[in-house]
Each structure stands twice: as C-alpha cells, then as structure tokens.
PDB file of C-alpha atoms in Angstrom:
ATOM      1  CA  UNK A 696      13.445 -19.724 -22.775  1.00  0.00           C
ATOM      2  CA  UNK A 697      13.633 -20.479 -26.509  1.00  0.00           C
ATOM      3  CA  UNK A 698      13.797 -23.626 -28.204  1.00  0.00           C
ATOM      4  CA  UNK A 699      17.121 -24.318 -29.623  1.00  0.00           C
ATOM      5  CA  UNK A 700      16.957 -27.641 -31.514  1.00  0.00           C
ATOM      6  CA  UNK A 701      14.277 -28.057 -34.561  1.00  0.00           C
ATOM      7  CA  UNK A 702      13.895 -31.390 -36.957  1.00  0.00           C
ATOM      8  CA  UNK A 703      11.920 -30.276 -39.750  1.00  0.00           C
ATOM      9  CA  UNK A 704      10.143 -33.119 -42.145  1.00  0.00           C
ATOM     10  CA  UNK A 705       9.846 -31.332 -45.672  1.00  0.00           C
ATOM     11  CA  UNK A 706      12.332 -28.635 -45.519  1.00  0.00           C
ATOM     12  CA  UNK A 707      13.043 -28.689 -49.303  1.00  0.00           C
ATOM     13  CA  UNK A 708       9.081 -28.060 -50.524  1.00  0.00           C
ATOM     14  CA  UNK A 709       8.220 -24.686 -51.669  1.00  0.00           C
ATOM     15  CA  UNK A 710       7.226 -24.090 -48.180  1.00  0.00           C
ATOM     16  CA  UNK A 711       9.591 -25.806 -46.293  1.00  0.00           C
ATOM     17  CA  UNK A 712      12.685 -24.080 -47.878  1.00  0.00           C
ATOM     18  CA  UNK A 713      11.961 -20.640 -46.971  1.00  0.00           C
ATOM     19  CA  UNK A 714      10.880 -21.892 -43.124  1.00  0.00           C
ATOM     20  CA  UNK A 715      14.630 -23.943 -43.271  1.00  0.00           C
ATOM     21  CA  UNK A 716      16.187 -20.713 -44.412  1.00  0.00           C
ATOM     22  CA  UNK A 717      14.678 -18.550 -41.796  1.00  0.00           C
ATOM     23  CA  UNK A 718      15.551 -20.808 -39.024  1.00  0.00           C
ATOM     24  CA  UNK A 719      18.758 -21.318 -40.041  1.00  0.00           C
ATOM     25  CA  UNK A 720      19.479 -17.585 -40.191  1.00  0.00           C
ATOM     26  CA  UNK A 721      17.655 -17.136 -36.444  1.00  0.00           C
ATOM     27  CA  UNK A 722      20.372 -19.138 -35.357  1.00  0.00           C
ATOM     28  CA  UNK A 723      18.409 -22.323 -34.521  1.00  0.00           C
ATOM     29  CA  UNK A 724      20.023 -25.754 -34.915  1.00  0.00           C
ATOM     30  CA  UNK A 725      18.547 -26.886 -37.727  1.00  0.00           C
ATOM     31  CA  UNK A 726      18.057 -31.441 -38.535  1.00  0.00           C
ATOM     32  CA  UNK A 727      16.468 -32.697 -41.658  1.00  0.00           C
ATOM     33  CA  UNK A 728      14.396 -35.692 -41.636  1.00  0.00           C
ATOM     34  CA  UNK A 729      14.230 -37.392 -45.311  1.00  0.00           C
ATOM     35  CA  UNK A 730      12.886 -40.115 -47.025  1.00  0.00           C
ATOM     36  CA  UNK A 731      15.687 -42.544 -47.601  1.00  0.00           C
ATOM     37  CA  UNK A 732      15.018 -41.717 -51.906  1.00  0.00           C
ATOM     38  CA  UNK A 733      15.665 -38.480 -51.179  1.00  0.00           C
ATOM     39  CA  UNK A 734      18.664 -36.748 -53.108  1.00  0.00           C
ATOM     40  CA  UNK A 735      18.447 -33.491 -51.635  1.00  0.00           C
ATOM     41  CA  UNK A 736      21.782 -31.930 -50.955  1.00  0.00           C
ATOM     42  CA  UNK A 737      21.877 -29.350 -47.487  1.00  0.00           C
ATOM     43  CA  UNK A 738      24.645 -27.165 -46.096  1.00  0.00           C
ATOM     44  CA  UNK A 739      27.428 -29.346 -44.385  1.00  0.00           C
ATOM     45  CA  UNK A 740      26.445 -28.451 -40.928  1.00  0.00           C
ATOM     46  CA  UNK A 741      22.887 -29.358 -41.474  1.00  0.00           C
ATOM     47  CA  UNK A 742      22.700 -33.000 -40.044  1.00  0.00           C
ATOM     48  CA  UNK A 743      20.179 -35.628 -41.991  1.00  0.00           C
ATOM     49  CA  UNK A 744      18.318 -38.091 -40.908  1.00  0.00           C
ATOM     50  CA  UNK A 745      17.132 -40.576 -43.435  1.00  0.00           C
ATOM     51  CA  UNK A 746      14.019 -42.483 -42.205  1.00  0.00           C
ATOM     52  CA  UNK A 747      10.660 -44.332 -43.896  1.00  0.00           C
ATOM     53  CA  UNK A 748       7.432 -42.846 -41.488  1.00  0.00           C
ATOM     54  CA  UNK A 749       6.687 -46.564 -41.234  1.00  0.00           C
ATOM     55  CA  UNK A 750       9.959 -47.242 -39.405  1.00  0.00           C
ATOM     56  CA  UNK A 751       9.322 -46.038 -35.702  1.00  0.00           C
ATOM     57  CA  UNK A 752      12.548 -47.179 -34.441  1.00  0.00           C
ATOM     58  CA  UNK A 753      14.470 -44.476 -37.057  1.00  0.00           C
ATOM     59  CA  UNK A 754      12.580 -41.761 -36.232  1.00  0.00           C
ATOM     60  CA  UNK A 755      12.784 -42.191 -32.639  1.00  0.00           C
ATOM     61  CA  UNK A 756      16.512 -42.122 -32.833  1.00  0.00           C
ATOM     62  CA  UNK A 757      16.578 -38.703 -35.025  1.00  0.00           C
ATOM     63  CA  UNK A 758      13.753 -36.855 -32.650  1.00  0.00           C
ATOM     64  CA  UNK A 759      16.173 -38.042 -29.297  1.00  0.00           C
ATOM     65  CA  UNK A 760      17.591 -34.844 -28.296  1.00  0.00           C
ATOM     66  CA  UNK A 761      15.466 -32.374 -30.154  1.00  0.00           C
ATOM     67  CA  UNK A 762      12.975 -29.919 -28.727  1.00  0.00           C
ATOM     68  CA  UNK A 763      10.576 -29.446 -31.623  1.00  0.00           C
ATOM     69  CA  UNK A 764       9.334 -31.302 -34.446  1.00  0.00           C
ATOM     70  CA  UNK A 765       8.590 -29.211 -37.643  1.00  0.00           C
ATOM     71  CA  UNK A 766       6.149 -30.916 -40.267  1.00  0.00           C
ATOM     72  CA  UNK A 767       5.972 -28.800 -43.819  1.00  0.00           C
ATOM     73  CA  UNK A 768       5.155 -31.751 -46.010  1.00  0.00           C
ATOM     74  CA  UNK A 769       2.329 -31.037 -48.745  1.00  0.00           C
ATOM     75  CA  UNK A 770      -0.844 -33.595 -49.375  1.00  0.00           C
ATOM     76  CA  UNK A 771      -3.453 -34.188 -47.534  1.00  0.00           C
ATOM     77  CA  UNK A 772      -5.246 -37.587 -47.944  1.00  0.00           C
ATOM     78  CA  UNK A 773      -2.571 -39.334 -46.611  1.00  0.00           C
ATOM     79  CA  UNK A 774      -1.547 -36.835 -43.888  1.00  0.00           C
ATOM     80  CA  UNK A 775      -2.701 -38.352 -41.371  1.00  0.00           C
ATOM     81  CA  UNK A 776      -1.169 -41.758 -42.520  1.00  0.00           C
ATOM     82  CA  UNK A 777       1.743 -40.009 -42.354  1.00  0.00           C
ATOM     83  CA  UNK A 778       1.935 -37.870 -39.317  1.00  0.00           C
ATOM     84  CA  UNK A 779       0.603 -39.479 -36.802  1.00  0.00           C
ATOM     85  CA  UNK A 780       3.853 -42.262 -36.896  1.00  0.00           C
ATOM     86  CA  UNK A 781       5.613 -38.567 -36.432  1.00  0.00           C
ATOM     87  CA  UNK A 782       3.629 -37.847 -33.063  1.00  0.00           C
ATOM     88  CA  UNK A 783       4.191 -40.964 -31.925  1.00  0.00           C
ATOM     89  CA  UNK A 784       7.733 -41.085 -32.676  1.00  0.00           C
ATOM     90  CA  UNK A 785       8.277 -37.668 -31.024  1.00  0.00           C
ATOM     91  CA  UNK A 786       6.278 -38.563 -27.918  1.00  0.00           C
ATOM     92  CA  UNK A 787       8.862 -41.522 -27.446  1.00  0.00           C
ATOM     93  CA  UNK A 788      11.951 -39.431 -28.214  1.00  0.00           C
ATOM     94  CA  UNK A 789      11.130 -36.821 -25.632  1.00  0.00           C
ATOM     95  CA  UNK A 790      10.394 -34.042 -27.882  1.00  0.00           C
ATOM     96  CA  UNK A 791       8.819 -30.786 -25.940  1.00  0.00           C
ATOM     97  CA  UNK A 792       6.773 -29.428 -28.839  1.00  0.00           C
ATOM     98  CA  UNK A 793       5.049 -30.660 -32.366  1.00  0.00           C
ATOM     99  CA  UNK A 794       4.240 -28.499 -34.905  1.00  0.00           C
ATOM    100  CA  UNK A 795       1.661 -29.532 -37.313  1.00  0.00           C
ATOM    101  CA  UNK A 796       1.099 -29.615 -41.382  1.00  0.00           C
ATOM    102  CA  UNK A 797      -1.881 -27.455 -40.919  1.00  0.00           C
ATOM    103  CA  UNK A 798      -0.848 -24.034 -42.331  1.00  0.00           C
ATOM    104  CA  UNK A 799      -3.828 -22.158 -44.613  1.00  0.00           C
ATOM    105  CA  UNK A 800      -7.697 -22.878 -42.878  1.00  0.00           C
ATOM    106  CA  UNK A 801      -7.914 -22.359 -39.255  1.00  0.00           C
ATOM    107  CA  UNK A 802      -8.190 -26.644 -38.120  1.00  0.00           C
ATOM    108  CA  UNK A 803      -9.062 -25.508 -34.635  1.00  0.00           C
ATOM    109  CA  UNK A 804     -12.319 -23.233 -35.357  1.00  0.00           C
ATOM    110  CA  UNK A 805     -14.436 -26.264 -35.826  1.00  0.00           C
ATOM    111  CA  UNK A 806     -15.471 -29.655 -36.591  1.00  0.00           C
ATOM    112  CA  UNK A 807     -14.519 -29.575 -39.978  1.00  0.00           C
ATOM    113  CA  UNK A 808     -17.248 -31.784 -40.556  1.00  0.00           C
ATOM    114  CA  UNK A 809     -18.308 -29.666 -43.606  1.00  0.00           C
ATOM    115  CA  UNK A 810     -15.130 -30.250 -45.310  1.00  0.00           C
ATOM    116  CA  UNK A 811     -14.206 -34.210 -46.053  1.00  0.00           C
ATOM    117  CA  UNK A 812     -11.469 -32.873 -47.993  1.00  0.00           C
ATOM    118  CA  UNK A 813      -9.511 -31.627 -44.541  1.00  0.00           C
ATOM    119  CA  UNK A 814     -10.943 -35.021 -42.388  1.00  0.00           C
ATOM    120  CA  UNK A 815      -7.474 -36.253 -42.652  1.00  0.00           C
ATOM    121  CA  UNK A 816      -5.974 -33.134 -41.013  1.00  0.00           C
ATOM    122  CA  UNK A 817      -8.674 -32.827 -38.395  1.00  0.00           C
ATOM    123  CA  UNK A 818      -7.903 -36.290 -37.425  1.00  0.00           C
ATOM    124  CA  UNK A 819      -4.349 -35.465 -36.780  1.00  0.00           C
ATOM    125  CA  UNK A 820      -5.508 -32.369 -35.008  1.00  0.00           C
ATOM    126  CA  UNK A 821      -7.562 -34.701 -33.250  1.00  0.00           C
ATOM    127  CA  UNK A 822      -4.935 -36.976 -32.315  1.00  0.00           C
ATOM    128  CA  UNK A 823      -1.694 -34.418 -30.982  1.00  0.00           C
ATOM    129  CA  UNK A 824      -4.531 -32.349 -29.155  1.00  0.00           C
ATOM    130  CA  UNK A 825      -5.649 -35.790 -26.860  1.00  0.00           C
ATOM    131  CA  UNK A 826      -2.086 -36.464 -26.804  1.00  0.00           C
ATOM    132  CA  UNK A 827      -1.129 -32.736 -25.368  1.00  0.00           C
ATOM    133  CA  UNK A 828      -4.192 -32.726 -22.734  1.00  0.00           C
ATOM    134  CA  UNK A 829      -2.332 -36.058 -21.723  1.00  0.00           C
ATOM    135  CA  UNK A 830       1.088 -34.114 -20.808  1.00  0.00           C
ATOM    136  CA  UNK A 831       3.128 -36.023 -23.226  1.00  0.00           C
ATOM    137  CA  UNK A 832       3.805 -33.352 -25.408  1.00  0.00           C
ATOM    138  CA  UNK A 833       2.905 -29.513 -26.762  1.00  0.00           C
ATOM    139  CA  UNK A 834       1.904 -28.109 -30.501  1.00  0.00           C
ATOM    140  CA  UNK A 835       1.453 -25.097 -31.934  1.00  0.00           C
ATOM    141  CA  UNK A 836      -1.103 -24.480 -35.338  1.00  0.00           C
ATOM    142  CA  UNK A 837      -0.515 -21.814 -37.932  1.00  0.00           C
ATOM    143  CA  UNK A 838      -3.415 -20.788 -39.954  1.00  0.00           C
ATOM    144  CA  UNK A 839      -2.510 -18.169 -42.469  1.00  0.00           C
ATOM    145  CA  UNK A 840      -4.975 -18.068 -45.372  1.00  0.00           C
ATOM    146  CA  UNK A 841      -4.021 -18.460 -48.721  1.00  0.00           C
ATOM    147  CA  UNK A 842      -0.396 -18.110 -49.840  1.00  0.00           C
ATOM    148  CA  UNK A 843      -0.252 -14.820 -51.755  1.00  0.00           C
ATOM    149  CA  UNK A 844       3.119 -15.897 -53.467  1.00  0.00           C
ATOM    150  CA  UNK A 845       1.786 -18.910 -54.630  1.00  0.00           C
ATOM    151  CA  UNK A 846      -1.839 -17.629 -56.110  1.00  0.00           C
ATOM    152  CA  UNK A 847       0.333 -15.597 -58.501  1.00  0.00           C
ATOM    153  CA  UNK A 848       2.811 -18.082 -58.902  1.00  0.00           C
ATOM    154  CA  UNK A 849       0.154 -21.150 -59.703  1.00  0.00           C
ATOM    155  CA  UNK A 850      -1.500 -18.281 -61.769  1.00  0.00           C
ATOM    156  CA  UNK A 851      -4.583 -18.661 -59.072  1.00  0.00           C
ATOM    157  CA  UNK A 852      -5.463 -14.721 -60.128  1.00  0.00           C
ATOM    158  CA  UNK A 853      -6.075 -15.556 -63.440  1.00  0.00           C
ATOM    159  CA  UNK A 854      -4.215 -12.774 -64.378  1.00  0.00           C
ATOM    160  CA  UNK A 855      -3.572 -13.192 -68.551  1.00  0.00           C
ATOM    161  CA  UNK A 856      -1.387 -10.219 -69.340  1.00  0.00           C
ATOM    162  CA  UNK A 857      -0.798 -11.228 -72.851  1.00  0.00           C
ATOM    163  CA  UNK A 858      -4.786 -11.371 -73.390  1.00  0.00           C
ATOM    164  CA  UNK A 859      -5.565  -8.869 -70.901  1.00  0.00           C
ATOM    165  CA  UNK A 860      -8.115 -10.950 -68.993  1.00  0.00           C
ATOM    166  CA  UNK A 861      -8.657 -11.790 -65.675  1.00  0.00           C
ATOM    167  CA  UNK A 862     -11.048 -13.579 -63.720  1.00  0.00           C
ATOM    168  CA  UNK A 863     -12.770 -13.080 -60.257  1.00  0.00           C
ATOM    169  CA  UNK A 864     -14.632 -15.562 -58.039  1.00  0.00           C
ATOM    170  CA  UNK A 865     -17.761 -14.775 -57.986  1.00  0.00           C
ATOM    171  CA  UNK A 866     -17.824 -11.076 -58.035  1.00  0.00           C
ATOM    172  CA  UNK A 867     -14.508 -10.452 -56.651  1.00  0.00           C
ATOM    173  CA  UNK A 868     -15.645  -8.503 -53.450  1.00  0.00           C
ATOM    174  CA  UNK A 869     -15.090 -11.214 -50.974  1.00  0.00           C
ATOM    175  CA  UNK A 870     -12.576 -10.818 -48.999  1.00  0.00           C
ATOM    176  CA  UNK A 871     -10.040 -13.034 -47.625  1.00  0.00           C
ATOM    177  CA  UNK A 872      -6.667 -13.076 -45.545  1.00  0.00           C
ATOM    178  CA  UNK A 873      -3.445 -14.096 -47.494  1.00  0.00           C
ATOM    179  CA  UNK A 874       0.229 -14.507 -46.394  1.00  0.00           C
ATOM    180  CA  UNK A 875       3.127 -14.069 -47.816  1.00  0.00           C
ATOM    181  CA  UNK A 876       5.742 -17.482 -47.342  1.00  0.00           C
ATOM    182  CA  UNK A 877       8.262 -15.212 -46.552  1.00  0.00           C
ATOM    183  CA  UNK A 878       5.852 -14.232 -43.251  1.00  0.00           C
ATOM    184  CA  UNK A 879       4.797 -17.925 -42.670  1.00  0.00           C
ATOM    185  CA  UNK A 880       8.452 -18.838 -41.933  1.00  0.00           C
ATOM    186  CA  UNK A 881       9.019 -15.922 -39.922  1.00  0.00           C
ATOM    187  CA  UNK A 882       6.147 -16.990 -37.579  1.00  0.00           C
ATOM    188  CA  UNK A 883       7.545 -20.208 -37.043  1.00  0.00           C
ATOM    189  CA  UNK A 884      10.472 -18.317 -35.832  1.00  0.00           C
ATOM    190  CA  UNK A 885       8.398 -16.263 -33.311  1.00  0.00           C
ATOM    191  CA  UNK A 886       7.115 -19.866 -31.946  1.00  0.00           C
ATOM    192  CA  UNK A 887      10.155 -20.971 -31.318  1.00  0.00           C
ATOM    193  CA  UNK A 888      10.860 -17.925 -29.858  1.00  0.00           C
ATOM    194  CA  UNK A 889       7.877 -18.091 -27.414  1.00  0.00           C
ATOM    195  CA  UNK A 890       7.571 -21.434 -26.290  1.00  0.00           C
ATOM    196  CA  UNK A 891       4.845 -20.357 -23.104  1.00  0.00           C
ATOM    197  CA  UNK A 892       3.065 -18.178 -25.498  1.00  0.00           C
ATOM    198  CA  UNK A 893       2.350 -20.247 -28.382  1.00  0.00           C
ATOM    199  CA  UNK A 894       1.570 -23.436 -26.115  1.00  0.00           C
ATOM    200  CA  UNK A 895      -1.077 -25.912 -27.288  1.00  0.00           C
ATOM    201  CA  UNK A 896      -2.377 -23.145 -29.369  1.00  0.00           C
ATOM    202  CA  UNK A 897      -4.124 -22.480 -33.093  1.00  0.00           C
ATOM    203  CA  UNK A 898      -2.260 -18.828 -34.095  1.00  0.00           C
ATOM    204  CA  UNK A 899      -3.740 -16.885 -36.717  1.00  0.00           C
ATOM    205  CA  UNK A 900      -1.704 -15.008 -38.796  1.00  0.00           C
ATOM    206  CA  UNK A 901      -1.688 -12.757 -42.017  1.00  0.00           C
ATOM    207  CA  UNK A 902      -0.172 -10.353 -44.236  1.00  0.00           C
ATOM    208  CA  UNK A 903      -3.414  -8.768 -46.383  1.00  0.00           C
ATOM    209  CA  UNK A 904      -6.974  -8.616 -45.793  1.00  0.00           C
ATOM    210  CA  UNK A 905      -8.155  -8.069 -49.020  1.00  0.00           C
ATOM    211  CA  UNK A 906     -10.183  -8.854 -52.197  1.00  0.00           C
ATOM    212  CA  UNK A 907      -9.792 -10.307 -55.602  1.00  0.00           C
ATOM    213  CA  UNK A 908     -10.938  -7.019 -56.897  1.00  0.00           C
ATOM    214  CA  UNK A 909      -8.253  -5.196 -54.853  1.00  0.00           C
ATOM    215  CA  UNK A 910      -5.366  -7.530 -56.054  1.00  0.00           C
ATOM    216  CA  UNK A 911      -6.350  -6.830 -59.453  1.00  0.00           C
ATOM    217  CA  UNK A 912      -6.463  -3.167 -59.079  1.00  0.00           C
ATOM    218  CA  UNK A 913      -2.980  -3.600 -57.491  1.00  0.00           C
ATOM    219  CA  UNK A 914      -1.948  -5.348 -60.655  1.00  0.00           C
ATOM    220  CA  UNK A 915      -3.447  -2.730 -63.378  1.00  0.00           C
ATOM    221  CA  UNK A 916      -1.591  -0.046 -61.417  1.00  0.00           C
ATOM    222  CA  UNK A 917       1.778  -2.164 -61.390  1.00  0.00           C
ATOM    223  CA  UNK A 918       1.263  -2.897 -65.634  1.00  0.00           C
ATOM    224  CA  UNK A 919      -0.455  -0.136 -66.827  1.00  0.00           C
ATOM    225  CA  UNK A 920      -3.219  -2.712 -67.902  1.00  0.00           C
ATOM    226  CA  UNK A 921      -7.021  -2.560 -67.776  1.00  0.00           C
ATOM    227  CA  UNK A 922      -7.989  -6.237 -67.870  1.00  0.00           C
ATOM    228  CA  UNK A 923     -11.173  -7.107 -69.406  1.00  0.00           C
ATOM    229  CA  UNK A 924     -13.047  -9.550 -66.170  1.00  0.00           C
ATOM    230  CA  UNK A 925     -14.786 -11.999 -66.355  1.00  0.00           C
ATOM    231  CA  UNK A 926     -16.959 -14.327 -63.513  1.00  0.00           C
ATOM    232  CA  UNK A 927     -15.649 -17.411 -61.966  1.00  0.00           C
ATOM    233  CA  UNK A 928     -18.667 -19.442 -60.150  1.00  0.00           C
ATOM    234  CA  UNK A 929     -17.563 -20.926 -56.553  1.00  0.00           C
ATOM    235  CA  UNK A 930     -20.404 -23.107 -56.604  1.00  0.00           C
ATOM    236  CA  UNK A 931     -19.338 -24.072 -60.096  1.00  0.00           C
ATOM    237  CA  UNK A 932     -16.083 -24.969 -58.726  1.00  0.00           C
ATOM    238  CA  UNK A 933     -17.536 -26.740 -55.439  1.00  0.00           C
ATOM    239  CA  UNK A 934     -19.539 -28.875 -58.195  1.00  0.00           C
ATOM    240  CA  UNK A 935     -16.267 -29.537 -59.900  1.00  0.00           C
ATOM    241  CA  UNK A 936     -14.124 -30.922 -57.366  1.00  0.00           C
ATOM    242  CA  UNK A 937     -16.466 -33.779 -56.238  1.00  0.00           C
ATOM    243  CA  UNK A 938     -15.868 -35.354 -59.813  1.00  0.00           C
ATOM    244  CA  UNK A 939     -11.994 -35.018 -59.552  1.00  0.00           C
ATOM    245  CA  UNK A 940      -9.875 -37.866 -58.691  1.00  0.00           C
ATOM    246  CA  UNK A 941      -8.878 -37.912 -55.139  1.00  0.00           C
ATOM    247  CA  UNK A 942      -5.795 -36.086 -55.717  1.00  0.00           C
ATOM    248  CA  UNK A 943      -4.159 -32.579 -53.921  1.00  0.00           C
ATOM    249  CA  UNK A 944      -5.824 -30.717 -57.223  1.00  0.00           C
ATOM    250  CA  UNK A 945      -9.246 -31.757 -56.165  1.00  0.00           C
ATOM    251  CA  UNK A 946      -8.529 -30.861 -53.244  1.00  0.00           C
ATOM    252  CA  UNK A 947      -7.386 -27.338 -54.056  1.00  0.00           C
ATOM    253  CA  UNK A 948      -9.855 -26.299 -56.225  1.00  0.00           C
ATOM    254  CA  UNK A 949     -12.311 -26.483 -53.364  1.00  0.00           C
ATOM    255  CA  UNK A 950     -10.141 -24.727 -51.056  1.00  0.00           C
ATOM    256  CA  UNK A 951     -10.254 -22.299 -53.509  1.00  0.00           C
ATOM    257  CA  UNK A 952     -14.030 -21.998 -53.639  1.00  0.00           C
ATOM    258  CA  UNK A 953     -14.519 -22.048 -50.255  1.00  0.00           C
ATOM    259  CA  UNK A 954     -12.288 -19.562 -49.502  1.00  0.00           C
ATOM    260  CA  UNK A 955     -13.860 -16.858 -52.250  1.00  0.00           C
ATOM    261  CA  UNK A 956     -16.975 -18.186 -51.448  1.00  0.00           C
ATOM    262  CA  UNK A 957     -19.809 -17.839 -49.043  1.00  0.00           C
ATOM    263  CA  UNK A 958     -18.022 -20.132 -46.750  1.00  0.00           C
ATOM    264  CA  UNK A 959     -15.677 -17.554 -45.561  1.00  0.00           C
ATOM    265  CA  UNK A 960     -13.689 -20.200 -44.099  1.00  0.00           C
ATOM    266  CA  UNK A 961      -9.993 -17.956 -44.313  1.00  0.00           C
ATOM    267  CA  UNK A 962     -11.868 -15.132 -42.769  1.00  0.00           C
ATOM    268  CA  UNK A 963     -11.107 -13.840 -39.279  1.00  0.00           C
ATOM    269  CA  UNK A 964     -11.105 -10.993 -36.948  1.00  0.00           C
ATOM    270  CA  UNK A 965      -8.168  -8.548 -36.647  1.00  0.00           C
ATOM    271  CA  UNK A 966      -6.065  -8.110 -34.758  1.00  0.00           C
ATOM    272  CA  UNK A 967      -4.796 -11.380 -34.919  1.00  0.00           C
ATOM    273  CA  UNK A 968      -1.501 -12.864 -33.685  1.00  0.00           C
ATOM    274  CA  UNK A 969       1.224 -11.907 -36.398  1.00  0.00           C
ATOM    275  CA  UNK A 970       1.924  -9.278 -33.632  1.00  0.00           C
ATOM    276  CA  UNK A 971       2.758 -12.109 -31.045  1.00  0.00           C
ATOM    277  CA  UNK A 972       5.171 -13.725 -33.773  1.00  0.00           C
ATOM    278  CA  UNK A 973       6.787 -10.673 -34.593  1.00  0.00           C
ATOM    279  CA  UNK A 974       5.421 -10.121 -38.069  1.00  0.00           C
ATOM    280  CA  UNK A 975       6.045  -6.952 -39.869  1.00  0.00           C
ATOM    281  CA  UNK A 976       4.071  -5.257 -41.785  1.00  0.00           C
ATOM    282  CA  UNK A 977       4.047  -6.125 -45.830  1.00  0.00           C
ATOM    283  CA  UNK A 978       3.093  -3.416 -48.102  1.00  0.00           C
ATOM    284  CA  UNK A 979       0.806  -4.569 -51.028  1.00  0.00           C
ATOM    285  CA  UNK A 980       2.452  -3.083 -54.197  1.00  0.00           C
ATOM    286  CA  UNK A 981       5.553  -3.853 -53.331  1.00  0.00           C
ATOM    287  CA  UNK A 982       4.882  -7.724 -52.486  1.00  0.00           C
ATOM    288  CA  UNK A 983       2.697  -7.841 -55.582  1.00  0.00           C
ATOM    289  CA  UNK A 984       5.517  -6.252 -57.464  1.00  0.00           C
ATOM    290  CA  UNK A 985       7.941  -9.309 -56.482  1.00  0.00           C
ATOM    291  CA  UNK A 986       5.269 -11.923 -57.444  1.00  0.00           C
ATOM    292  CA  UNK A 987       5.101 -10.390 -61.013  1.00  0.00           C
ATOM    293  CA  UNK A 988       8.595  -9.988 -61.736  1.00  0.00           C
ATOM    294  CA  UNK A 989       9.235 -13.881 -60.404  1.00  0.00           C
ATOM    295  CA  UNK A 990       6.783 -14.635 -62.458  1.00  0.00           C
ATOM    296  CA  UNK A 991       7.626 -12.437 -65.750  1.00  0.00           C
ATOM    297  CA  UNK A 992       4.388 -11.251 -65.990  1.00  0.00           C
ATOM    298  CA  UNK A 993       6.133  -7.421 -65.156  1.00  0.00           C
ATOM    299  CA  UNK A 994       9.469  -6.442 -66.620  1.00  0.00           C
TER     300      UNK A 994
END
C-alpha cells in the first residue's frame, strides 16, 4: 500500500519546489516543515510546521502522524548537524520511512573515504542505515547524477553564445549520467508509491547517459552555432577546490571534477531503476531546448 502522508523539510529550494509540486499533484498529503524565519507563503491546504532542528520537542509534534519524512535542503557541511535531529525526531514520532538529502553521487557505493567533501553525508548515511537495521525506521536514497537543468542554468556547460565559446572538461568524452529535476521529483513519487520496493534501499536513477561533447553538439544543432572549445583541466579544478573556503562552491567545483574526471564517480550500469519509479523517457533536444529558452540563451 502507498504512503499517504509526506512532511517535506526544504520544499521551496530549487529542488524542493518541483518534488512539492509533483506530490501535491499525485494526490499525496503534503506538510511543510520551516524554519521559524521563514516567509514562504504555500497553498491554504498545505499545513506548516514552523520548527528550529535544535528543538526536538517541535519536530516530534509535526512528524506525529506522518508516514514519511522528505529532506530536500541544500549544503553539505552542516548536513549532518542538521539531519540527524530529523532522524531522531522521526524515530520518536513514529514515522515509517526517511528519505535522505543525498540526491546526485551514489552515498551507498562506498566508503566515501576519498571524498571529505561528502563525510558529512556519509555520516548521516551512516547513522539512518544503523538506525533501519535496528527496526526503528526505513529510508530510501536517490542518486541521480548531475542535474541537467541546473548545469545549463548555473552556466556549468560553459556555453558563451554571445562569444561562441565553450569549454569541456578535460576532453569532453567522459561520460556521465544527468537528470532532469522534473524526473528527480517524479521518482520520489514512485517511492512513495512502492513502499516494499524501495525499502532501505540506494535507487539509481537517470535521464541521459552522455558526454560534454554530446551536449554541446546538441546545443550547435539547437543555435545554429559552431563554438570555438576550449580545455577545462579536472585536476586543475581538484587543485582548486582545496584552497576554497569551506563553503557549498568549494564543494561543487569538486563534484564537478570528479564527476568529468577519472573518478567516474556519477557513472553506473544501465539499466538502472528509473524503470521501478516509473520514469519516462526524456528526449535530449527537446529537454536541452527548454534549458536554453529558460535561460535566453535560444530565442
């Protein structure tokens, strides 16, 4: 039987919103749980809860009654800071299944002692997976690459139409899997869907296999431009980010290079399970078409 009643922490982020919208129009009850500074305004029949993480009690009370937790908050130094009050919280209240900030590398493949960027995360991981084998509750882990939408509309391609430039990681043949945000909400709708078959499980999930080169190609056809290319160095960029403040940026330019990179870390076998979460298949042009018109970079 499906789930019925959701509480989602982040639902007005650029990746929370479209995995509120989809659940909403699945016919899910739908909570928010917000920061008490938040001014975020949701449809009437949308109940809030405003809570501080640090305030147990609070979030107790608004997980009571609900059958999964939802976590779509950014950052990730103080994610685990942050989430594990949420487990803990949810354990209490009753709640049958937790779903995780992981979204993008695959948390459950490894270690993740290579990356002390993602320790925070793997901690959590850590945490709700000693908690499950326990009995006291159930999660479910998305990994879906990169967000396609969000490489064009961070301008992660390096796509300069005005100059007609573009850079490619390293030689632009490396291929990795990206998803569309549109795709990452709908598989949170097949979890909910499929309690059993998502159960204390890392799903893997994505809408293109593909390269830099082949995005770019996909882009010339689109605009009717030949770019001029030029090389981006991974390990350039690996070298980078260890100077950076510990901030989110730091932290994506090395998920960047490690994902174009010899790492290969957003790199799995097909077929994966966007069949088990009812994913349809997204056509390249046409997805790449929407990204450059959001973006005015195709009129």
């Amino acid at each position: 039987m499906a789930f019925k009643k959701v509480i989602q922490i982040g639902a007005a982020g650029a990746l929370g919103s479209p995995v509120f919208d989809a659940m909403v129009k699945a016919g899910f009850e739908v909570s928010v749980l917000a920061r008490g500074a938040s001014k975020t305004v949701y449809p009437d029949e949308v109940k809030v809860f405003k809570a501080e993480f640090s305030d147990h009690n609070a979030l107790v009370e608004a997980f009571r009654g609900q059958d999964v937790v939802i976590v779509t908050t950014g950052g990730f130094f103080d994610i685990e800071s942050t989430t594990i009050p949420l487990i803990d919280a949810a354990i209490e209240a009753g709640v049958k299944r937790f779903i995780p900030s992981g979204w993008g590398f695959d948390l459950y493949a490894g270690s993740g002692s290579w990356n002390e960027h993602l320790i925070p995360k793997y901690k959590v991981r850590d945490y709700l997976s000693k908690k499950a084998t326990e009995g006291k509750i159930t999660w479910t882990n998305i990994a879906c690459g990169l967000f396609y939408d969000w490489m064009f509309d961070l301008g992660l391609f390096n796509i300069d139409i005005e100059k007609k430039r573009a850079g490619l990681y390293d030689t632009g043949d490396q291929k990795i899997m990206l998803t569309t945000l549109g795709s990452v909400a709908d598989s949170v709708v097949g979890i909910l869907k499929n309690p059993e078959g998502t159960k204390n499980r890392s799903l893997r999930i994505h809408d293109f296999f593909i390269s830099n080169k082949e995005v770019l190609d996909t882009v010339e056809s689109l605009t009717g431009v030949t770019f001029e290319t030029y090389n981006i160095s991974t390990d350039d960029m690996t070298a980078q980010s260890r100077l950076m403040p510990r901030t989110d940026q730091r932290v994506g330019v090395f998920a960047l290079a490690i994902s174009f990179g010899s790492a290969r870390v957003v790199e799995w076998e097909t077929p994966d399970d966007s069949q088990l979460l009812g994913l349809k298949t997204k056509d390249l042009r046409e997805e790449t078409e929407i990204s450059l018109r959001k973006n005015k970079l195709l009129v």
